[in-house]
Structure formats: C-alpha cells, structure tokens
Amino acid sequence: MTTTRAEAEGLDATDPLRDWRDLFFVPDPDTIYVDGNSLGRMPVEALAAADVTIREGWGTGLVTSWDDWIEVSRSIGDTIASELVGARAGEVIVSDSTSVNLYKLASAATSSVMTGGRSVIVLDREDFPTDRYILQGLAAASDMELRYVDSNAVLGPQPHDIAEVLSKDVALVVLSHVHYRSGALAQMAEITRLSHEAGALVLWDLSHSVGAIPIALNDCDVDVAVGCTYKYLNGGPGAPAFLYIREDLQAKLQQPIWGWFGHRDQFTFANAYEPALGIESFLVGTPPILSMKVAQVGIEMIAECGLRQLRAKSAAMSDFAIQLADECLSDLGFEVATPRDAGARGSHVSLKHDDAYRISVALKLYARVIPDFREPNIIRLGLPPIYTRYADVYEAITRIASTVKAGQHLGLTADRARVT
Ligand SMILES: *Cc1c(COP(=O)(O)O)cnc(C)c1O
C-alpha cells in the first residue's frame, strides 16, 4: 500500500470541479456513496424546483400552468441535444421511461416500411436486462428474430464482434454505449459505420454514458438513441427518460403508441390520429411534470459544468480507483473487471470477487460504503465526477479492503435482497 489519503486530498484540493459537490445534498459526509451510476445524488436546488412546481404551478396556477408545462418535454430535450449528446435542437425529447422509449424506437425501426424485408435485430447477450426483454417482447409480437452478439466480458462488444453478426437480413442493431456491468465504452462511430454499411439502423442506449462523457450522436451519424436521466444526470428516482431521432429519419419512423401528445394537432380532438411532424410524434401522454421539473435541475447542472471537464476528471478518478484496487485488493481475491484504458471505459469501476454479494452487503452494514452489486460477482463503484472526491475513492477502496480482511461478510447470508 503506497497511495495515501493525503495524496487523495491533494488531488481534491486542485480539482477544478471541487466546488460543484457543494450544490448537492450530502447529509452524512462519512457515508461513501459510490452508486451514483444507479441513482445520482440530489441537487439541493431540486427541493426548490419541486416546491415552486407544487406550490405555484399546481397549487396556484392549477390547469393554467399547462401553458408553460406543455413545452417542457421539448425544451429539456433541446438542452440535452445541444449540451450533452451532440445533436441538434428538435432531435431529442424527454418522455416516458428508458424501457418504453426503447420499445417505441425499436418498434418503429423494425416496422415493415423501414426494414425492406430484413428480419433480424442484433443485440448484446450481456446487455442490461430491460433492453433484452423489450426486444424479446417485440420479437414475440412481430416477425423479427433476435441475433445475440457474444463478446469479452470486460471489453464489451467490439467492432469485429458486431461485424461477425451483421448480414443483409439485419434491420436493427441495439447496443449500450457504456456497459452497465463492466463499464466498457463501445466504439460508437465505428460500430455505427459498420452497421450502416450492412444496411442496418442502430439504436444506442446512452443510460450509462450521458452526463459522464461527451457524446457525438450527429458526428457518429447515429440513427436513434435512448437515455436515462436519474443516473449521471441526477434527475431523481424514476425521472423521465429521453429519446433521440436523427432529423432525416423523423418523417419515416412511426411510433407504435398513438397517444394524444403525439398528435399533430393535439387540442383539435380530431377523430383520426395524425402524427406530429417532428420529434413530438414520439410523445405519448401527459408527462410527469413534477419529475420533469426536478430532473431539469440536474440536467442543466451537468450541462453548465461541461462534459469535457467532467470526462477529464472521470478518467483520472477511475484511473486512481484502479491503481488503489491493484494496491489494496488484488491480494484479497478481487480482480478489476473494467477496461484499464481510460479511453475504453465510462465512469464506473467494476470489481469481481467470488463473494461480491456478501461483501457489498457488509460494506453497507459495517463500513458505510454504498456501492452496488451486479450478478453474479461484481461490485460496481460508480464515480460521477461532479460530486465524487478522490478522498471518497480512497475511502471506498480502503474500507473494502478492511471489511474483507476482517471477514465481516462471512457471517452474512448470500440470499439476495429484493433490490441489489
Ligand atoms: C438504467 C438503465 C435503464 C433504465 O430503464 P428504466 O426504464 O428507467 O427502468 C435501461 N437501460 C440501461 C442500459 C440502463 O442502464
């Protein structure tokens, strides 16, 4: 063990982002929260946004507040487009959950008008469950078949893995930009290019990358994408998700859920459904305004902080975590299960251990460290750069080491809790 807490504190002292942490609610500074990739911390200003929305918007304005609220899905979408994902205004809209948006886009991209007879959806066998389930459900209800990509568990799907499964019957490729388990960052530009060359559309899930790393959807010529706002965007539990459709595809894709918010002329209450002309055609029904107004706070904070700075700190901080893990944890049965090249990973570091589940429980019970556990043997340390300190990384890793050395996990049950 050579790295010291003083070194971590030194890195914090010169961190250009160090003051951003003060804008978040941190009630117990001795609890080390390294699960912001699952649920981001609460911006203090979220309380005021909720209060204003409830008191003034709902309480006082009542239904007249809709004059303002009706624009919110689109205006937050425009912020995400221009500040966070490298897209144009009008290409992103906030609505529904990531799961539902994935369904809407995958369904639209595989409708008969789009596929020209192609019948295969390519997906990652190890992708986040909801992504796989949504596509399984879509295939079960249509003529599409699924083709799974197998890849290295740490590095995730590489361009050559995708090239191997592409053929002229592939209509759509669905992949996560950053892998939820390993943290591997996929090569978006190259994989998108290869898929297009084979005649397929590509849908990227940005849930674990948006807010942590710069994304260039337009530059990569991405067709469609979805993303989550309660992870690195700190939008709050269950905050509505977003979806992106490249401008030239908007008139071609028709979503499967025909709701009144997607209607061209919503308030004429016409008999027949006619889709809106732009990205609004992918809205469905009344949006959750309270959640949306709260999520806007976190989204605007990340936009203001700036992704170049955030990415630089995330890369340096995850390097620091890996260095510490090598020093303190490699003799205790742990293995780093995240790409070692900072350019090939997102903003979390995964540690593999045979007893990962019980260790993750012991950390919460006895060490005041909150990571998360992912089946079958992974502890994830989420390191959102906007509020995580190098000292937190130091504490997380050294407390993991002392918990395991003391055998504090050994008396616990390996039966899984309802939420892991
Ligand atoms: C977090 C996450 C989701 C979340 O989906 P919900 O609909 O919000 O439950 C979806 N996909 C991926 C890859 C995720 O990481």
PDB file of N, CA and C in Angstrom, residues 52 57 111 162-163 255 260 263 267 272 276 321 324 342 345 363 372 404:
ATOM      1  N   VAL A  52     -41.560  25.058  -5.969  1.00  0.00           N
ATOM      2  CA  VAL A  52     -42.170  26.036  -6.879  1.00  0.00           C
ATOM      3  C   VAL A  52     -43.217  25.361  -7.763  1.00  0.00           C
ATOM      4  N   GLY A  57     -47.043  26.230  -9.362  1.00  0.00           N
ATOM      5  CA  GLY A  57     -47.567  25.642 -10.589  1.00  0.00           C
ATOM      6  C   GLY A  57     -48.872  24.912 -10.370  1.00  0.00           C
ATOM      7  N   SER A 111     -40.465  -1.639 -38.223  1.00  0.00           N
ATOM      8  CA  SER A 111     -41.767  -1.772 -38.890  1.00  0.00           C
ATOM      9  C   SER A 111     -41.516  -2.088 -40.370  1.00  0.00           C
ATOM     10  N   ILE A 162     -19.328  -7.177 -33.795  1.00  0.00           N
ATOM     11  CA  ILE A 162     -20.552  -6.757 -34.496  1.00  0.00           C
ATOM     12  C   ILE A 162     -20.458  -7.147 -35.976  1.00  0.00           C
ATOM     13  N   ALA A 163     -19.291  -6.919 -36.553  1.00  0.00           N
ATOM     14  CA  ALA A 163     -19.111  -7.253 -37.977  1.00  0.00           C
ATOM     15  C   ALA A 163     -19.449  -8.717 -38.223  1.00  0.00           C
ATOM     16  N   GLN A 255     -44.114   5.774 -34.512  1.00  0.00           N
ATOM     17  CA  GLN A 255     -44.090   5.041 -33.243  1.00  0.00           C
ATOM     18  C   GLN A 255     -45.368   4.227 -33.044  1.00  0.00           C
ATOM     19  N   TRP A 260     -52.364  11.119 -27.557  1.00  0.00           N
ATOM     20  CA  TRP A 260     -52.761  12.471 -27.981  1.00  0.00           C
ATOM     21  C   TRP A 260     -51.619  13.473 -27.937  1.00  0.00           C
ATOM     22  N   HIS A 263     -50.007  13.684 -31.290  1.00  0.00           N
ATOM     23  CA  HIS A 263     -50.870  14.101 -32.405  1.00  0.00           C
ATOM     24  C   HIS A 263     -50.421  15.456 -32.974  1.00  0.00           C
ATOM     25  N   PHE A 267     -55.029  19.583 -29.607  1.00  0.00           N
ATOM     26  CA  PHE A 267     -56.238  20.124 -28.989  1.00  0.00           C
ATOM     27  C   PHE A 267     -57.413  20.314 -29.947  1.00  0.00           C
ATOM     28  N   ALA A 272     -59.350  11.141 -36.075  1.00  0.00           N
ATOM     29  CA  ALA A 272     -58.275  10.268 -36.562  1.00  0.00           C
ATOM     30  C   ALA A 272     -56.910  10.711 -36.033  1.00  0.00           C
ATOM     31  N   ALA A 276     -47.569  14.049 -35.140  1.00  0.00           N
ATOM     32  CA  ALA A 276     -46.912  15.351 -35.210  1.00  0.00           C
ATOM     33  C   ALA A 276     -45.771  15.265 -36.227  1.00  0.00           C
ATOM     34  N   ALA A 321      -8.838   4.936  -8.929  1.00  0.00           N
ATOM     35  CA  ALA A 321      -9.537   3.807  -8.291  1.00  0.00           C
ATOM     36  C   ALA A 321      -8.891   2.476  -8.682  1.00  0.00           C
ATOM     37  N   LEU A 324      -5.558   2.064  -6.889  1.00  0.00           N
ATOM     38  CA  LEU A 324      -5.774   1.682  -5.491  1.00  0.00           C
ATOM     39  C   LEU A 324      -6.244   0.228  -5.380  1.00  0.00           C
ATOM     40  N   ALA A 342      -8.420   4.187 -19.904  1.00  0.00           N
ATOM     41  CA  ALA A 342      -9.492   5.136 -19.557  1.00  0.00           C
ATOM     42  C   ALA A 342     -10.347   5.500 -20.772  1.00  0.00           C
ATOM     43  N   ARG A 345     -13.485   3.099 -21.238  1.00  0.00           N
ATOM     44  CA  ARG A 345     -14.498   2.866 -20.203  1.00  0.00           C
ATOM     45  C   ARG A 345     -15.282   4.139 -19.902  1.00  0.00           C
ATOM     46  N   LEU A 363     -20.427  -4.023   3.342  1.00  0.00           N
ATOM     47  CA  LEU A 363     -19.968  -2.632   3.180  1.00  0.00           C
ATOM     48  C   LEU A 363     -21.036  -1.647   3.637  1.00  0.00           C
ATOM     49  N   ASP A 372     -22.899  -0.821  -5.550  1.00  0.00           N
ATOM     50  CA  ASP A 372     -23.954  -1.793  -5.802  1.00  0.00           C
ATOM     51  C   ASP A 372     -23.368  -3.096  -6.300  1.00  0.00           C
ATOM     52  N   VAL A 404     -13.053  -6.848   4.124  1.00  0.00           N
ATOM     53  CA  VAL A 404     -12.767  -8.225   3.700  1.00  0.00           C
ATOM     54  C   VAL A 404     -11.683  -8.855   4.589  1.00  0.00           C
TER      55      VAL A 404
END
